Amino acid sequence: MEIDKAIRETNDQKLKTKYNNAVNVIQRALALYPIEEVAFSFNGGKDSTVLLHLLRAGYYLHKVNSGHSNGDLSTHASTFPIRTIYFESPSAFPEINSFTYETASSYGVQLDIIRQDFKSGLEALLKTKPTRAIFLGVRIGDPTAVGQEQFSPSSPGWPPFMRVNPILDWSYRDVWAFLLTCKVPYCSLYDQGYTSIGSVNDTTPNALLCVKDCGKETFKPAYMLSDGRLERAGRVKRLPQKVNNGVKSVFESHQDNIRTASIIAVGDEFLFGRVEDEIRHLLCTKLHSIGWNVSHFVVLQSDVDSIAEEVENRKSTSDMVFLYGGVGPLPSDVSIAGVAKALDVCLAPNEEYQKYLRNLYGQKWTGDCSEMAKLPEGLTELLIHEKLHVPLIKCENVIVLSATNVKEFDQEWECLTNSRLLPTIEPFVSKQFTTSLSDLEVAQPLSKLSFEFPNVHIGCYRKSRSGPLTITLEGKDEEMIEAAMKEVSTKLSSQ
Ligand SMILES: Cc1cc2nc3c(=O)[nH]c(=O)nc-3n(C[C@H](O)[C@H](O)[C@H](O)COP(=O)(O)O)c2cc1C
Ligand SMILES: Nc1ncnc2c1ncn2[C@@H]1O[C@H](COP(=O)(O)OP(=O)(O)OP(=O)(O)O)[C@@H](O)[C@H]1O
Ligand SMILES: [Mg+2]
C-alpha cells in the first residue's frame, strides 16, 4: 500500500507519529461500526484529501490486521470501500468541484452528492442510509473544531451520528508534510496561494504568500506558508461589529432609553440545585438600576454546543450578553469555547491573558494550564481594572464574568461601569400599590390597564396567600406611570 510505504520510509518522525495515531483512530472506528454504516465527508480540500489517503491506508491495515491480507488498495484501486458524501454548493470554487470529481474517479470513490445545507442533507441521508459514524477532516485550529475530540457525537439538534476526526491534532505543517511525502494530487488552488478554502465569497489567496515581481503579483504555493497559525488569513474576516460605548451599531436606531441584556449562567451545579446562584440576582439588580432591561435569563449545562447556540441567538437580539460559570481550568469549563464557536472563530493562545494568569497562579502555573489562556481569536478584548487579578473577557457584545461570589462580582461590576461599556440610561420609574383584593378580583381590571398602557410593565406578587397583594407599575415614562397608577387605584377601589 503506497501511502503506508511512503510514511514507513520517511525520516520525518513527527509525521510518522501523527500518521500512526490517525490510522489507529480509523481502525478503531472500523472495528466499532459496520463499514456500510460509516461515511466519509469529502470536499476536495487539503484536509479531506489527507483523510482520503489515511482512510485508504487505515482500511488496508484494518484488513491486514484482521487476517484479510487482500485489503490492498493500490493507487488506482477499483473501489474505495467507504461511502463518501460531498455537499456540493454553487458557491464552491470550480477547481474544488473538478478536483473532487477527478479524485473520486481516480480512487474509485462512490460519491453521494448532496445539494442541501449540511443539517438537512444529513437528516435526509440518515433516513435513507443508516449512518452511525462520519469521518471528517476537521483540525484543531478550525473554528468548527472547538469542543470536539477524535470521537464526538453530533451536536444537539443535529441528526445523531458519531463525528470521527482522525486528524484533529494535525498541524498545518503535518498536512503538507503528508501530502508532499506521499506525493498525492491536491487541488490546484493550493499552488496559487490559497491556504484554506471556503467558498468563492469568502476566500482569497493568502496575502502572506504574495510576491511582487516587477509590479506583478504572484503567489507562492500553500506549503510555503511557514506559520501555520496564519492558514486562514485568506478567509474574509467576519468584522467585529462596530461598537459604540459597548452598544452594537445595529441598535443605534433603538430608542435612546432602551437597552436590553441577556444573562446566560452555565453550570451543572446550578441545575442540580447544589449551588445557589448569587450572581444572577446581583446582575439583574445592577442592570435594572442603570436603566437596562434584562430580557432573558437562562441556565445551561456545561456543554459547548448548548452554550454556542444560546450565545449565537442572544447576541443578535440583545445589546449585551452576560455569561458566567464554566470559566476556568476544569474539564467542565467550556464557556469560552462556546463563545468562540458561537462567533465562528477558533481558540488561540492569548499572551496578555496568559501573563495575568501566570501572575495569579505563580508556581502553580504549569504548561498544562495553557489551555486556560486560549481565547476566541481576533475578537477578544481584555477589560483591565486595578481591582481585578485577571481581566474580564469581552468578545463583540458578549461579556464573560468569572465571579463566583458577591465580592468578586462587585469588583467586576466596577470594572464594567468604569469601562463605560454599560451606559446609564433613563432609569426605570416604579410605583407600588397594595390591595387586599384577591387575584381573581384584580385580574380583569389589570388586563384592561395593560391595553391602555402598553409601555407600563404591570407585575403582581404576594408574600403569603392570605396577605396583601402588591401591584407594581414600572416603565420609563413617569407621567405614564402616574396616569396608570391613578387608573389602577380608581379601578380597584371601586371593586
Ligand atoms: C458531515 C458533517 C457533519 C457535521 N456535524 C456537525 C455537528 O454535529 N454540529 C455542528 O455544529 N456542525 C456540524 N457540521 C457543520 C460544520 O461544523 C461546519 O459548520 C461546516 O463544516 C461549515 O464550515 P464552514 O462554515 O467553514 O464552511 C457538520 C458538517 C458536516 C459536513
Ligand atoms: N462541502 C463539503 N462536503 C463534504 N464535506 C465537507 C464539506 N465542507 C467541509 N467538509 C468536511 O469538513 C472538513 C473540514 O473542512 P475544512 O474546510 O476545515 O477543511 P478542508 O476543506 O479539507 O481543507 P481547507 O482547510 O484547506 O479548506 C473537511 O475536511 C470535510 O471532511
Ligand atoms: Mg475547506
PDB file of N, CA and C in Angstrom, residues 37-122:
ATOM      1  N   GLU A  37     -22.198   1.313   7.537  1.00  0.00           N
ATOM      2  CA  GLU A  37     -22.840   2.377   8.322  1.00  0.00           C
ATOM      3  C   GLU A  37     -21.871   3.506   8.644  1.00  0.00           C
ATOM      4  N   VAL A  38     -20.782   3.535   7.857  1.00  0.00           N
ATOM      5  CA  VAL A  38     -19.767   4.567   8.052  1.00  0.00           C
ATOM      6  C   VAL A  38     -19.726   5.402   6.782  1.00  0.00           C
ATOM      7  N   ALA A  39     -19.488   6.715   6.936  1.00  0.00           N
ATOM      8  CA  ALA A  39     -19.359   7.566   5.740  1.00  0.00           C
ATOM      9  C   ALA A  39     -18.150   8.485   5.899  1.00  0.00           C
ATOM     10  N   PHE A  40     -17.711   9.013   4.782  1.00  0.00           N
ATOM     11  CA  PHE A  40     -16.567   9.944   4.767  1.00  0.00           C
ATOM     12  C   PHE A  40     -17.067  11.236   4.118  1.00  0.00           C
ATOM     13  N   SER A  41     -16.800  12.364   4.788  1.00  0.00           N
ATOM     14  CA  SER A  41     -17.250  13.652   4.264  1.00  0.00           C
ATOM     15  C   SER A  41     -16.072  14.290   3.523  1.00  0.00           C
ATOM     16  N   PHE A  42     -16.193  14.303   2.213  1.00  0.00           N
ATOM     17  CA  PHE A  42     -15.053  14.713   1.373  1.00  0.00           C
ATOM     18  C   PHE A  42     -15.444  15.935   0.545  1.00  0.00           C
ATOM     19  N   ASN A  43     -14.563  16.936   0.516  1.00  0.00           N
ATOM     20  CA  ASN A  43     -14.904  18.146  -0.235  1.00  0.00           C
ATOM     21  C   ASN A  43     -13.755  18.664  -1.086  1.00  0.00           C
ATOM     22  N   GLY A  44     -12.738  17.850  -1.323  1.00  0.00           N
ATOM     23  CA  GLY A  44     -11.635  18.272  -2.180  1.00  0.00           C
ATOM     24  C   GLY A  44     -10.652  19.226  -1.520  1.00  0.00           C
ATOM     25  N   GLY A  45     -10.913  19.633  -0.264  1.00  0.00           N
ATOM     26  CA  GLY A  45      -9.963  20.496   0.457  1.00  0.00           C
ATOM     27  C   GLY A  45      -8.745  19.687   0.885  1.00  0.00           C
ATOM     28  N   LYS A  46      -7.686  20.390   1.316  1.00  0.00           N
ATOM     29  CA  LYS A  46      -6.438  19.665   1.632  1.00  0.00           C
ATOM     30  C   LYS A  46      -6.613  18.698   2.802  1.00  0.00           C
ATOM     31  N   ASP A  47      -7.414  19.123   3.802  1.00  0.00           N
ATOM     32  CA  ASP A  47      -7.559  18.265   4.980  1.00  0.00           C
ATOM     33  C   ASP A  47      -8.337  16.997   4.630  1.00  0.00           C
ATOM     34  N   SER A  48      -9.358  17.169   3.782  1.00  0.00           N
ATOM     35  CA  SER A  48     -10.115  15.960   3.442  1.00  0.00           C
ATOM     36  C   SER A  48      -9.329  15.113   2.452  1.00  0.00           C
ATOM     37  N   THR A  49      -8.412  15.738   1.698  1.00  0.00           N
ATOM     38  CA  THR A  49      -7.561  14.926   0.807  1.00  0.00           C
ATOM     39  C   THR A  49      -6.612  14.073   1.654  1.00  0.00           C
ATOM     40  N   VAL A  50      -6.063  14.677   2.702  1.00  0.00           N
ATOM     41  CA  VAL A  50      -5.215  13.895   3.618  1.00  0.00           C
ATOM     42  C   VAL A  50      -6.028  12.721   4.161  1.00  0.00           C
ATOM     43  N   LEU A  51      -7.246  13.030   4.595  1.00  0.00           N
ATOM     44  CA  LEU A  51      -8.054  11.988   5.222  1.00  0.00           C
ATOM     45  C   LEU A  51      -8.406  10.867   4.236  1.00  0.00           C
ATOM     46  N   LEU A  52      -8.646  11.234   2.984  1.00  0.00           N
ATOM     47  CA  LEU A  52      -8.950  10.201   1.983  1.00  0.00           C
ATOM     48  C   LEU A  52      -7.833   9.152   1.969  1.00  0.00           C
ATOM     49  N   HIS A  53      -6.579   9.646   1.936  1.00  0.00           N
ATOM     50  CA  HIS A  53      -5.463   8.693   1.832  1.00  0.00           C
ATOM     51  C   HIS A  53      -5.222   7.967   3.160  1.00  0.00           C
ATOM     52  N   LEU A  54      -5.509   8.639   4.255  1.00  0.00           N
ATOM     53  CA  LEU A  54      -5.390   7.950   5.549  1.00  0.00           C
ATOM     54  C   LEU A  54      -6.436   6.844   5.640  1.00  0.00           C
ATOM     55  N   LEU A  55      -7.624   7.124   5.115  1.00  0.00           N
ATOM     56  CA  LEU A  55      -8.684   6.102   5.156  1.00  0.00           C
ATOM     57  C   LEU A  55      -8.301   4.921   4.276  1.00  0.00           C
ATOM     58  N   ARG A  56      -7.683   5.208   3.155  1.00  0.00           N
ATOM     59  CA  ARG A  56      -7.246   4.116   2.277  1.00  0.00           C
ATOM     60  C   ARG A  56      -6.229   3.256   3.028  1.00  0.00           C
ATOM     61  N   ALA A  57      -5.276   3.945   3.697  1.00  0.00           N
ATOM     62  CA  ALA A  57      -4.241   3.201   4.432  1.00  0.00           C
ATOM     63  C   ALA A  57      -4.846   2.490   5.639  1.00  0.00           C
ATOM     64  N   GLY A  58      -5.735   3.199   6.358  1.00  0.00           N
ATOM     65  CA  GLY A  58      -6.362   2.631   7.564  1.00  0.00           C
ATOM     66  C   GLY A  58      -7.177   1.405   7.226  1.00  0.00           C
ATOM     67  N   TYR A  59      -7.882   1.446   6.108  1.00  0.00           N
ATOM     68  CA  TYR A  59      -8.711   0.310   5.699  1.00  0.00           C
ATOM     69  C   TYR A  59      -7.819  -0.879   5.359  1.00  0.00           C
ATOM     70  N   TYR A  60      -6.741  -0.574   4.652  1.00  0.00           N
ATOM     71  CA  TYR A  60      -5.783  -1.623   4.281  1.00  0.00           C
ATOM     72  C   TYR A  60      -5.227  -2.298   5.550  1.00  0.00           C
ATOM     73  N   LEU A  61      -4.805  -1.474   6.522  1.00  0.00           N
ATOM     74  CA  LEU A  61      -4.231  -2.039   7.748  1.00  0.00           C
ATOM     75  C   LEU A  61      -5.287  -2.791   8.565  1.00  0.00           C
ATOM     76  N   HIS A  62      -6.502  -2.273   8.550  1.00  0.00           N
ATOM     77  CA  HIS A  62      -7.609  -2.929   9.252  1.00  0.00           C
ATOM     78  C   HIS A  62      -7.807  -4.338   8.683  1.00  0.00           C
ATOM     79  N   LYS A  63      -7.750  -4.438   7.371  1.00  0.00           N
ATOM     80  CA  LYS A  63      -7.933  -5.736   6.717  1.00  0.00           C
ATOM     81  C   LYS A  63      -6.768  -6.670   7.043  1.00  0.00           C
ATOM     82  N   VAL A  64      -5.549  -6.107   6.908  1.00  0.00           N
ATOM     83  CA  VAL A  64      -4.366  -6.928   7.170  1.00  0.00           C
ATOM     84  C   VAL A  64      -4.404  -7.429   8.617  1.00  0.00           C
ATOM     85  N   ASN A  65      -4.689  -6.501   9.556  1.00  0.00           N
ATOM     86  CA  ASN A  65      -4.677  -6.870  10.967  1.00  0.00           C
ATOM     87  C   ASN A  65      -5.789  -7.839  11.333  1.00  0.00           C
ATOM     88  N   SER A  66      -6.871  -7.824  10.551  1.00  0.00           N
ATOM     89  CA  SER A  66      -7.936  -8.772  10.901  1.00  0.00           C
ATOM     90  C   SER A  66      -7.831 -10.045  10.058  1.00  0.00           C
ATOM     91  N   GLY A  67      -6.653 -10.239   9.465  1.00  0.00           N
ATOM     92  CA  GLY A  67      -6.370 -11.504   8.800  1.00  0.00           C
ATOM     93  C   GLY A  67      -6.764 -11.569   7.330  1.00  0.00           C
ATOM     94  N   HIS A  68      -7.302 -10.441   6.784  1.00  0.00           N
ATOM     95  CA  HIS A  68      -7.618 -10.433   5.348  1.00  0.00           C
ATOM     96  C   HIS A  68      -6.520  -9.687   4.632  1.00  0.00           C
ATOM     97  N   SER A  69      -5.481 -10.376   4.244  1.00  0.00           N
ATOM     98  CA  SER A  69      -4.317  -9.674   3.699  1.00  0.00           C
ATOM     99  C   SER A  69      -4.571  -9.113   2.313  1.00  0.00           C
ATOM    100  N   ASN A  70      -5.757  -9.409   1.733  1.00  0.00           N
ATOM    101  CA  ASN A  70      -6.016  -8.882   0.395  1.00  0.00           C
ATOM    102  C   ASN A  70      -6.657  -7.486   0.443  1.00  0.00           C
ATOM    103  N   GLY A  71      -6.455  -6.763   1.540  1.00  0.00           N
ATOM    104  CA  GLY A  71      -7.035  -5.423   1.653  1.00  0.00           C
ATOM    105  C   GLY A  71      -6.302  -4.408   0.804  1.00  0.00           C
ATOM    106  N   ASP A  72      -5.559  -4.875  -0.167  1.00  0.00           N
ATOM    107  CA  ASP A  72      -4.712  -3.958  -0.918  1.00  0.00           C
ATOM    108  C   ASP A  72      -5.519  -2.915  -1.690  1.00  0.00           C
ATOM    109  N   LEU A  73      -5.102  -1.675  -1.534  1.00  0.00           N
ATOM    110  CA  LEU A  73      -5.713  -0.585  -2.285  1.00  0.00           C
ATOM    111  C   LEU A  73      -4.569   0.139  -2.967  1.00  0.00           C
ATOM    112  N   SER A  74      -4.211  -0.269  -4.143  1.00  0.00           N
ATOM    113  CA  SER A  74      -3.099   0.386  -4.819  1.00  0.00           C
ATOM    114  C   SER A  74      -3.594   1.724  -5.359  1.00  0.00           C
ATOM    115  N   THR A  75      -2.683   2.502  -5.941  1.00  0.00           N
ATOM    116  CA  THR A  75      -3.003   3.880  -6.320  1.00  0.00           C
ATOM    117  C   THR A  75      -4.311   3.981  -7.102  1.00  0.00           C
ATOM    118  N   HIS A  76      -4.539   3.069  -7.988  1.00  0.00           N
ATOM    119  CA  HIS A  76      -5.753   3.180  -8.797  1.00  0.00           C
ATOM    120  C   HIS A  76      -6.675   1.988  -8.571  1.00  0.00           C
ATOM    121  N   ALA A  77      -6.892   1.691  -7.311  1.00  0.00           N
ATOM    122  CA  ALA A  77      -7.770   0.562  -6.979  1.00  0.00           C
ATOM    123  C   ALA A  77      -9.178   0.833  -7.494  1.00  0.00           C
ATOM    124  N   SER A  78      -9.942  -0.247  -7.689  1.00  0.00           N
ATOM    125  CA  SER A  78     -11.240  -0.043  -8.333  1.00  0.00           C
ATOM    126  C   SER A  78     -12.257   0.647  -7.431  1.00  0.00           C
ATOM    127  N   THR A  79     -12.380   0.215  -6.194  1.00  0.00           N
ATOM    128  CA  THR A  79     -13.349   0.933  -5.339  1.00  0.00           C
ATOM    129  C   THR A  79     -12.777   1.231  -3.959  1.00  0.00           C
ATOM    130  N   PHE A  80     -13.127   2.425  -3.534  1.00  0.00           N
ATOM    131  CA  PHE A  80     -12.810   2.855  -2.163  1.00  0.00           C
ATOM    132  C   PHE A  80     -13.999   2.394  -1.326  1.00  0.00           C
ATOM    133  N   PRO A  81     -13.755   1.699  -0.194  1.00  0.00           N
ATOM    134  CA  PRO A  81     -14.845   0.954   0.442  1.00  0.00           C
ATOM    135  C   PRO A  81     -15.795   1.771   1.319  1.00  0.00           C
ATOM    136  N   ILE A  82     -15.504   3.036   1.510  1.00  0.00           N
ATOM    137  CA  ILE A  82     -16.351   3.792   2.450  1.00  0.00           C
ATOM    138  C   ILE A  82     -17.243   4.762   1.666  1.00  0.00           C
ATOM    139  N   ARG A  83     -18.536   4.742   1.969  1.00  0.00           N
ATOM    140  CA  ARG A  83     -19.459   5.674   1.309  1.00  0.00           C
ATOM    141  C   ARG A  83     -18.966   7.095   1.518  1.00  0.00           C
ATOM    142  N   THR A  84     -19.038   7.890   0.480  1.00  0.00           N
ATOM    143  CA  THR A  84     -18.462   9.240   0.585  1.00  0.00           C
ATOM    144  C   THR A  84     -19.504  10.282   0.215  1.00  0.00           C
ATOM    145  N   ILE A  85     -19.594  11.313   1.075  1.00  0.00           N
ATOM    146  CA  ILE A  85     -20.599  12.348   0.801  1.00  0.00           C
ATOM    147  C   ILE A  85     -19.909  13.662   0.476  1.00  0.00           C
ATOM    148  N   TYR A  86     -20.454  14.352  -0.505  1.00  0.00           N
ATOM    149  CA  TYR A  86     -19.927  15.670  -0.890  1.00  0.00           C
ATOM    150  C   TYR A  86     -21.102  16.635  -0.947  1.00  0.00           C
ATOM    151  N   PHE A  87     -21.027  17.689  -0.144  1.00  0.00           N
ATOM    152  CA  PHE A  87     -22.053  18.726  -0.171  1.00  0.00           C
ATOM    153  C   PHE A  87     -21.650  19.729  -1.240  1.00  0.00           C
ATOM    154  N   GLU A  88     -22.288  19.586  -2.376  1.00  0.00           N
ATOM    155  CA  GLU A  88     -21.899  20.461  -3.481  1.00  0.00           C
ATOM    156  C   GLU A  88     -22.669  21.773  -3.374  1.00  0.00           C
ATOM    157  N   SER A  89     -21.929  22.871  -3.534  1.00  0.00           N
ATOM    158  CA  SER A  89     -22.588  24.164  -3.383  1.00  0.00           C
ATOM    159  C   SER A  89     -22.288  25.023  -4.607  1.00  0.00           C
ATOM    160  N   PRO A  90     -23.242  25.861  -5.036  1.00  0.00           N
ATOM    161  CA  PRO A  90     -23.000  26.714  -6.201  1.00  0.00           C
ATOM    162  C   PRO A  90     -21.874  27.717  -5.939  1.00  0.00           C
ATOM    163  N   SER A  91     -21.570  27.979  -4.656  1.00  0.00           N
ATOM    164  CA  SER A  91     -20.511  28.962  -4.382  1.00  0.00           C
ATOM    165  C   SER A  91     -19.136  28.302  -4.165  1.00  0.00           C
ATOM    166  N   ALA A  92     -19.041  26.996  -4.463  1.00  0.00           N
ATOM    167  CA  ALA A  92     -17.723  26.343  -4.345  1.00  0.00           C
ATOM    168  C   ALA A  92     -16.851  26.782  -5.527  1.00  0.00           C
ATOM    169  N   PHE A  93     -15.539  26.781  -5.337  1.00  0.00           N
ATOM    170  CA  PHE A  93     -14.626  27.079  -6.453  1.00  0.00           C
ATOM    171  C   PHE A  93     -14.749  25.975  -7.504  1.00  0.00           C
ATOM    172  N   PRO A  94     -14.759  26.339  -8.794  1.00  0.00           N
ATOM    173  CA  PRO A  94     -14.834  25.300  -9.824  1.00  0.00           C
ATOM    174  C   PRO A  94     -13.667  24.320  -9.717  1.00  0.00           C
ATOM    175  N   GLU A  95     -12.499  24.838  -9.293  1.00  0.00           N
ATOM    176  CA  GLU A  95     -11.313  23.966  -9.155  1.00  0.00           C
ATOM    177  C   GLU A  95     -11.539  22.910  -8.068  1.00  0.00           C
ATOM    178  N   ILE A  96     -12.249  23.302  -7.016  1.00  0.00           N
ATOM    179  CA  ILE A  96     -12.530  22.365  -5.915  1.00  0.00           C
ATOM    180  C   ILE A  96     -13.501  21.290  -6.414  1.00  0.00           C
ATOM    181  N   ASN A  97     -14.526  21.774  -7.130  1.00  0.00           N
ATOM    182  CA  ASN A  97     -15.507  20.833  -7.669  1.00  0.00           C
ATOM    183  C   ASN A  97     -14.858  19.819  -8.600  1.00  0.00           C
ATOM    184  N   SER A  98     -14.042  20.331  -9.538  1.00  0.00           N
ATOM    185  CA  SER A  98     -13.490  19.386 -10.505  1.00  0.00           C
ATOM    186  C   SER A  98     -12.473  18.464  -9.830  1.00  0.00           C
ATOM    187  N   PHE A  99     -11.710  18.990  -8.862  1.00  0.00           N
ATOM    188  CA  PHE A  99     -10.755  18.112  -8.165  1.00  0.00           C
ATOM    189  C   PHE A  99     -11.499  16.999  -7.415  1.00  0.00           C
ATOM    190  N   THR A 100     -12.614  17.365  -6.798  1.00  0.00           N
ATOM    191  CA  THR A 100     -13.388  16.365  -6.036  1.00  0.00           C
ATOM    192  C   THR A 100     -13.838  15.234  -6.976  1.00  0.00           C
ATOM    193  N   TYR A 101     -14.390  15.626  -8.121  1.00  0.00           N
ATOM    194  CA  TYR A 101     -14.873  14.608  -9.064  1.00  0.00           C
ATOM    195  C   TYR A 101     -13.722  13.776  -9.640  1.00  0.00           C
ATOM    196  N   GLU A 102     -12.610  14.466 -10.006  1.00  0.00           N
ATOM    197  CA  GLU A 102     -11.464  13.720 -10.575  1.00  0.00           C
ATOM    198  C   GLU A 102     -10.896  12.735  -9.557  1.00  0.00           C
ATOM    199  N   THR A 103     -10.777  13.199  -8.300  1.00  0.00           N
ATOM    200  CA  THR A 103     -10.202  12.327  -7.268  1.00  0.00           C
ATOM    201  C   THR A 103     -11.105  11.118  -7.054  1.00  0.00           C
ATOM    202  N   ALA A 104     -12.412  11.385  -7.033  1.00  0.00           N
ATOM    203  CA  ALA A 104     -13.356  10.282  -6.831  1.00  0.00           C
ATOM    204  C   ALA A 104     -13.156   9.243  -7.927  1.00  0.00           C
ATOM    205  N   SER A 105     -12.986   9.739  -9.146  1.00  0.00           N
ATOM    206  CA  SER A 105     -12.850   8.783 -10.235  1.00  0.00           C
ATOM    207  C   SER A 105     -11.499   8.052 -10.153  1.00  0.00           C
ATOM    208  N   SER A 106     -10.415   8.758  -9.789  1.00  0.00           N
ATOM    209  CA  SER A 106      -9.092   8.099  -9.714  1.00  0.00           C
ATOM    210  C   SER A 106      -9.039   7.004  -8.657  1.00  0.00           C
ATOM    211  N   TYR A 107      -9.711   7.253  -7.501  1.00  0.00           N
ATOM    212  CA  TYR A 107      -9.553   6.307  -6.397  1.00  0.00           C
ATOM    213  C   TYR A 107     -10.783   5.426  -6.183  1.00  0.00           C
ATOM    214  N   GLY A 108     -11.683   5.439  -7.135  1.00  0.00           N
ATOM    215  CA  GLY A 108     -12.872   4.580  -7.038  1.00  0.00           C
ATOM    216  C   GLY A 108     -13.779   4.975  -5.883  1.00  0.00           C
ATOM    217  N   VAL A 109     -13.876   6.281  -5.650  1.00  0.00           N
ATOM    218  CA  VAL A 109     -14.722   6.760  -4.547  1.00  0.00           C
ATOM    219  C   VAL A 109     -16.153   6.929  -5.061  1.00  0.00           C
ATOM    220  N   GLN A 110     -17.101   6.260  -4.387  1.00  0.00           N
ATOM    221  CA  GLN A 110     -18.520   6.410  -4.765  1.00  0.00           C
ATOM    222  C   GLN A 110     -19.050   7.654  -4.082  1.00  0.00           C
ATOM    223  N   LEU A 111     -19.301   8.709  -4.875  1.00  0.00           N
ATOM    224  CA  LEU A 111     -19.733   9.970  -4.259  1.00  0.00           C
ATOM    225  C   LEU A 111     -21.246  10.061  -4.180  1.00  0.00           C
ATOM    226  N   ASP A 112     -21.737  10.385  -2.978  1.00  0.00           N
ATOM    227  CA  ASP A 112     -23.142  10.772  -2.840  1.00  0.00           C
ATOM    228  C   ASP A 112     -23.144  12.284  -2.851  1.00  0.00           C
ATOM    229  N   ILE A 113     -23.726  12.873  -3.882  1.00  0.00           N
ATOM    230  CA  ILE A 113     -23.728  14.333  -3.947  1.00  0.00           C
ATOM    231  C   ILE A 113     -24.963  14.854  -3.228  1.00  0.00           C
ATOM    232  N   ILE A 114     -24.739  15.768  -2.315  1.00  0.00           N
ATOM    233  CA  ILE A 114     -25.869  16.333  -1.559  1.00  0.00           C
ATOM    234  C   ILE A 114     -25.947  17.823  -1.890  1.00  0.00           C
ATOM    235  N   ARG A 115     -27.129  18.281  -2.284  1.00  0.00           N
ATOM    236  CA  ARG A 115     -27.250  19.701  -2.649  1.00  0.00           C
ATOM    237  C   ARG A 115     -28.171  20.426  -1.680  1.00  0.00           C
ATOM    238  N   GLN A 116     -28.018  20.128  -0.428  1.00  0.00           N
ATOM    239  CA  GLN A 116     -28.786  20.800   0.633  1.00  0.00           C
ATOM    240  C   GLN A 116     -27.776  21.324   1.639  1.00  0.00           C
ATOM    241  N   ASP A 117     -28.257  22.099   2.626  1.00  0.00           N
ATOM    242  CA  ASP A 117     -27.320  22.523   3.669  1.00  0.00           C
ATOM    243  C   ASP A 117     -26.914  21.301   4.495  1.00  0.00           C
ATOM    244  N   PHE A 118     -25.858  21.447   5.273  1.00  0.00           N
ATOM    245  CA  PHE A 118     -25.299  20.292   5.989  1.00  0.00           C
ATOM    246  C   PHE A 118     -26.353  19.552   6.829  1.00  0.00           C
ATOM    247  N   LYS A 119     -27.108  20.347   7.604  1.00  0.00           N
ATOM    248  CA  LYS A 119     -28.011  19.706   8.563  1.00  0.00           C
ATOM    249  C   LYS A 119     -29.146  18.969   7.847  1.00  0.00           C
ATOM    250  N   SER A 120     -29.821  19.660   6.938  1.00  0.00           N
ATOM    251  CA  SER A 120     -30.937  18.983   6.244  1.00  0.00           C
ATOM    252  C   SER A 120     -30.413  17.835   5.411  1.00  0.00           C
ATOM    253  N   GLY A 121     -29.240  18.017   4.791  1.00  0.00           N
ATOM    254  CA  GLY A 121     -28.661  16.973   3.962  1.00  0.00           C
ATOM    255  C   GLY A 121     -28.372  15.725   4.785  1.00  0.00           C
ATOM    256  N   LEU A 122     -27.849  15.933   5.993  1.00  0.00           N
ATOM    257  CA  LEU A 122     -27.513  14.784   6.839  1.00  0.00           C
ATOM    258  C   LEU A 122     -28.786  14.108   7.348  1.00  0.00           C
TER     259      LEU A 122
END
